Amino acid sequence: MITVIAGGIADLSGLLTVCTSLVPLLKRTKEAHTQQVGQQESATHPIKLTIEIDGKLQVIEASDLTQADAALKLALKYRALYPATATQVSPNSTIKVQGQMPARKRRRRR
């Protein structure tokens, strides 16, 4: 039983390292979205972010990043989606993050 837990932790260590480094970037993207569209609009229509790790996509909403354990939740969600590749993720893995924000509203000239 202990070896199974230790093996699970070792499998997640690379993935957790990657997710921990992603969380500040994702939180800053969420803050920029809130600043651009406003607090109320951001709450009703949260930004969706796409994370690609070694060619495997994972879509998350910005509301998933509010808790302190956001990196662990990202790692566990990725492992649930892609159990075979989750053990192979390392800090050298190819990572892409994408998010779409609406264009800024233009002010009307008088």
Coordinates of N, CA and C in Angstrom, one line a residue:
M1 N 0.8 -1.2 0.0 CA 0.0 0.0 0.0 C 0.9 1.3 0.0
I2 N 1.9 1.3 0.8 CA 2.8 2.4 0.9 C 3.5 2.6 -0.4
T3 N 3.9 1.5 -1.1 CA 4.6 1.6 -2.3 C 3.7 2.2 -3.4
V4 N 2.4 1.9 -3.4 CA 1.5 2.4 -4.4 C 1.3 3.9 -4.2
I5 N 1.2 4.4 -2.9 CA 1.1 5.8 -2.7 C 2.4 6.5 -3.1
A6 N 3.6 6.0 -2.8 CA 4.8 6.6 -3.2 C 5.0 6.6 -4.7
G7 N 4.5 5.6 -5.3 CA 4.6 5.5 -6.8 C 3.7 6.6 -7.4
G8 N 2.5 6.8 -6.8 CA 1.6 7.8 -7.3 C 2.1 9.2 -7.1
I9 N 2.8 9.4 -6.0 CA 3.4 10.7 -5.8 C 4.5 11.0 -6.7
A10 N 5.3 10.0 -7.0 CA 6.4 10.1 -7.9 C 5.9 10.4 -9.3
D11 N 4.8 9.7 -9.7 CA 4.2 9.9 -11.0 C 3.7 11.4 -11.2
L12 N 3.2 11.9 -10.1 CA 2.6 13.3 -10.2 C 3.6 14.4 -10.0
S13 N 4.8 14.1 -9.6 CA 5.8 15.1 -9.2 C 6.1 16.0 -10.4
G14 N 6.4 15.4 -11.6 CA 6.7 16.2 -12.8 C 5.5 17.0 -13.2
L15 N 4.4 16.4 -13.2 CA 3.1 17.1 -13.6 C 2.8 18.2 -12.6
L16 N 3.0 18.0 -11.3 CA 2.7 19.0 -10.3 C 3.7 20.2 -10.5
T17 N 4.9 19.9 -10.8 CA 5.9 20.9 -11.0 C 5.5 21.8 -12.2
V18 N 5.1 21.2 -13.2 CA 4.6 22.0 -14.4 C 3.4 22.8 -14.1
C19 N 2.4 22.2 -13.4 CA 1.2 22.9 -13.1 C 1.4 24.1 -12.1
T20 N 2.4 23.9 -11.2 CA 2.7 24.9 -10.2 C 3.3 26.1 -10.9
S21 N 4.0 25.9 -11.9 CA 4.6 27.0 -12.7 C 3.6 27.7 -13.6
L22 N 2.5 27.0 -13.9 CA 1.5 27.6 -14.8 C 0.5 28.4 -14.1
V23 N 0.2 28.2 -12.8 CA -0.8 28.8 -12.0 C -0.7 30.4 -12.0
P24 N 0.5 30.9 -11.7 CA 0.6 32.4 -11.8 C 0.3 33.0 -13.1
L25 N 0.7 32.3 -14.2 CA 0.4 32.8 -15.5 C -1.1 32.8 -15.8
L26 N -1.7 31.7 -15.4 CA -3.2 31.6 -15.6 C -3.9 32.6 -14.7
K27 N -3.5 32.9 -13.5 CA -4.1 33.8 -12.6 C -4.0 35.3 -13.2
R28 N -2.8 35.6 -13.8 CA -2.6 36.9 -14.4 C -3.5 37.1 -15.6
T29 N -3.7 36.0 -16.4 CA -4.6 36.1 -17.5 C -6.0 36.3 -17.1
K30 N -6.4 35.7 -16.0 CA -7.7 35.9 -15.4 C -7.9 37.3 -15.0
E31 N -6.9 37.9 -14.3 CA -7.0 39.3 -13.8 C -7.1 40.3 -15.0
A32 N -6.3 40.0 -16.1 CA -6.4 40.9 -17.2 C -7.8 40.8 -17.9
H33 N -8.4 39.6 -17.9 CA -9.7 39.5 -18.4 C -10.7 40.2 -17.6
T34 N -10.6 40.1 -16.3 CA -11.5 40.9 -15.4 C -11.4 42.4 -15.5
Q35 N -10.2 42.8 -15.7 CA -9.9 44.2 -15.9 C -10.4 44.8 -17.2
Q36 N -10.4 43.9 -18.2 CA -10.8 44.4 -19.5 C -12.3 44.4 -19.7
V37 N -13.0 43.3 -19.2 CA -14.4 43.3 -19.4 C -15.3 43.7 -18.2
G38 N -14.6 43.8 -17.1 CA -15.4 44.3 -15.9 C -15.7 43.1 -14.9
Q39 N -15.8 43.4 -13.7 CA -16.0 42.3 -12.7 C -17.3 41.5 -12.9
Q40 N -18.4 42.2 -13.2 CA -19.7 41.6 -13.4 C -19.7 40.7 -14.6
E41 N -19.2 41.2 -15.7 CA -19.1 40.4 -17.0 C -18.2 39.2 -16.8
S42 N -17.1 39.4 -16.1 CA -16.2 38.3 -15.9 C -16.8 37.2 -15.0
A43 N -17.6 37.6 -14.1 CA -18.3 36.6 -13.2 C -19.4 35.8 -14.0
T44 N -20.1 36.5 -14.9 CA -21.1 35.8 -15.6 C -20.6 35.0 -16.8
H45 N -19.5 35.5 -17.4 CA -18.9 34.8 -18.6 C -17.4 34.6 -18.3
P46 N -17.0 33.6 -17.5 CA -15.6 33.4 -17.2 C -14.8 33.0 -18.4
I47 N -13.5 33.4 -18.4 CA -12.6 33.1 -19.5 C -12.3 31.6 -19.5
K48 N -12.2 30.9 -20.6 CA -11.8 29.5 -20.7 C -10.4 29.5 -21.2
L49 N -9.6 28.8 -20.6 CA -8.2 28.6 -20.9 C -7.9 27.2 -21.4
T50 N -7.1 27.1 -22.4 CA -6.7 25.8 -23.0 C -5.2 25.6 -22.6
I51 N -4.9 24.5 -22.0 CA -3.6 24.1 -21.6 C -3.2 22.9 -22.4
E52 N -2.1 23.0 -23.1 CA -1.6 21.8 -23.9 C -0.3 21.4 -23.3
I53 N -0.2 20.2 -22.9 CA 1.0 19.6 -22.3 C 1.4 18.4 -23.2
D54 N 2.5 18.5 -23.9 CA 2.9 17.4 -24.7 C 1.8 16.9 -25.7
G55 N 1.1 17.9 -26.3 CA 0.1 17.6 -27.3 C -1.2 17.2 -26.8
K56 N -1.4 17.1 -25.5 CA -2.7 16.7 -24.9 C -3.4 18.0 -24.3
L57 N -4.6 18.2 -24.8 CA -5.4 19.4 -24.4 C -6.2 19.3 -23.1
Q58 N -6.3 20.3 -22.4 CA -7.1 20.4 -21.2 C -7.7 21.8 -21.1
V59 N -9.0 21.9 -21.1 CA -9.7 23.2 -21.0 C -10.2 23.4 -19.6
I60 N -9.9 24.6 -19.0 CA -10.3 24.9 -17.7 C -11.0 26.3 -17.7
E61 N -11.8 26.5 -16.7 CA -12.4 27.9 -16.6 C -11.6 28.6 -15.5
A62 N -11.6 29.9 -15.6 CA -10.8 30.7 -14.7 C -11.3 30.6 -13.2
S63 N -12.5 30.2 -13.0 CA -13.0 30.0 -11.7 C -12.3 28.8 -11.0
D64 N -11.7 27.9 -11.7 CA -10.9 26.8 -11.1 C -9.6 27.2 -10.5
L65 N -9.2 28.5 -10.7 CA -7.9 28.9 -10.2 C -8.0 29.7 -8.9
T66 N -9.2 29.8 -8.3 CA -9.3 30.6 -7.1 C -8.8 30.0 -5.8
Q67 N -8.8 28.7 -5.7 CA -8.4 28.0 -4.5 C -6.9 28.0 -4.4
A68 N -6.4 27.8 -3.2 CA -4.9 27.7 -3.0 C -4.3 26.5 -3.6
D69 N -5.1 25.4 -3.7 CA -4.6 24.1 -4.3 C -4.9 24.0 -5.7
A70 N -4.9 25.1 -6.5 CA -5.2 25.1 -7.9 C -4.2 24.2 -8.7
A71 N -2.9 24.2 -8.4 CA -2.0 23.4 -9.1 C -2.2 21.9 -8.9
L72 N -2.6 21.5 -7.7 CA -2.9 20.1 -7.5 C -4.1 19.7 -8.2
K73 N -5.1 20.6 -8.2 CA -6.4 20.2 -9.0 C -6.1 20.1 -10.5
L74 N -5.3 21.0 -11.0 CA -4.9 20.9 -12.4 C -4.2 19.6 -12.7
A75 N -3.3 19.2 -11.9 CA -2.5 18.0 -12.1 C -3.4 16.8 -12.0
L76 N -4.3 16.8 -11.0 CA -5.2 15.6 -10.9 C -6.2 15.5 -12.0
K77 N -6.6 16.7 -12.5 CA -7.6 16.7 -13.7 C -6.8 16.2 -14.9
Y78 N -5.6 16.6 -15.1 CA -4.8 16.1 -16.3 C -4.6 14.6 -16.2
R79 N -4.2 14.2 -15.0 CA -4.0 12.7 -14.8 C -5.2 11.9 -15.0
A80 N -6.4 12.4 -14.7 CA -7.6 11.7 -14.9 C -7.9 11.7 -16.4
L81 N -7.6 12.7 -17.2 CA -7.9 12.7 -18.6 C -6.9 11.9 -19.4
Y82 N -5.6 12.0 -19.0 CA -4.5 11.3 -19.7 C -3.6 10.5 -18.8
P83 N -4.1 9.4 -18.3 CA -3.2 8.6 -17.3 C -1.9 8.1 -17.8
A84 N -1.9 7.8 -19.1 CA -0.7 7.2 -19.7 C 0.4 8.2 -19.8
T85 N 0.1 9.4 -20.2 CA 1.1 10.5 -20.5 C 1.4 11.3 -19.2
A86 N 0.5 11.2 -18.2 CA 0.7 12.0 -17.0 C 2.0 11.6 -16.3
T87 N 2.4 10.4 -16.4 CA 3.7 9.9 -15.7 C 4.9 10.4 -16.5
Q88 N 4.8 10.8 -17.7 CA 5.9 11.2 -18.5 C 6.1 12.7 -18.6
V89 N 5.3 13.5 -17.9 CA 5.4 14.9 -17.9 C 6.6 15.3 -17.1
S90 N 7.4 16.2 -17.6 CA 8.5 16.7 -16.8 C 8.7 18.2 -17.1
P91 N 9.5 18.9 -16.4 CA 9.7 20.3 -16.7 C 10.2 20.6 -18.1
N92 N 10.7 19.6 -18.8 CA 11.1 19.8 -20.2 C 10.0 19.6 -21.2
S93 N 8.8 19.3 -20.7 CA 7.7 19.0 -21.6 C 7.3 20.3 -22.3
T94 N 6.7 20.1 -23.5 CA 6.2 21.2 -24.3 C 4.9 21.7 -23.8
I95 N 4.8 23.0 -23.4 CA 3.5 23.5 -22.8 C 3.1 24.7 -23.6
K96 N 1.8 24.7 -23.8 CA 1.1 25.9 -24.5 C -0.1 26.3 -23.7
V97 N -0.3 27.6 -23.6 CA -1.5 28.1 -22.9 C -2.2 29.0 -23.8
Q98 N -3.5 28.9 -23.9 CA -4.3 29.7 -24.8 C -5.5 30.2 -24.1
G99 N -5.9 31.5 -24.3 CA -7.1 32.0 -23.8 C -7.6 33.1 -24.7
Q100 N -8.9 33.2 -24.9 CA -9.4 34.2 -25.8 C -10.2 35.3 -25.0
M101 N -9.9 36.5 -25.2 CA -10.6 37.6 -24.6 C -11.3 38.4 -25.6
P102 N -12.5 39.0 -25.3 CA -13.2 39.8 -26.3 C -12.4 41.1 -26.5
A103 N -12.6 41.7 -27.7 CA -11.9 42.9 -28.0 C -12.4 44.0 -27.1
R104 N -11.5 45.0 -26.8 CA -12.0 46.1 -26.0 C -13.1 46.9 -26.7
K105 N -14.0 47.4 -25.9 CA -15.0 48.2 -26.5 C -14.5 49.6 -26.8
R106 N -14.8 50.0 -28.0 CA -14.3 51.3 -28.5 C -15.2 52.4 -28.0
R107 N -14.5 53.5 -27.6 CA -15.3 54.7 -27.2 C -15.8 55.4 -28.5
R108 N -17.0 55.9 -28.4 CA -17.6 56.6 -29.5 C -17.1 58.1 -29.5
R109 N -16.7 58.5 -30.6 CA -16.2 59.9 -30.7 C -17.4 60.8 -30.9
R110 N -17.3 62.0 -30.3 CA -18.3 63.0 -30.4 C -18.0 64.0 -31.4

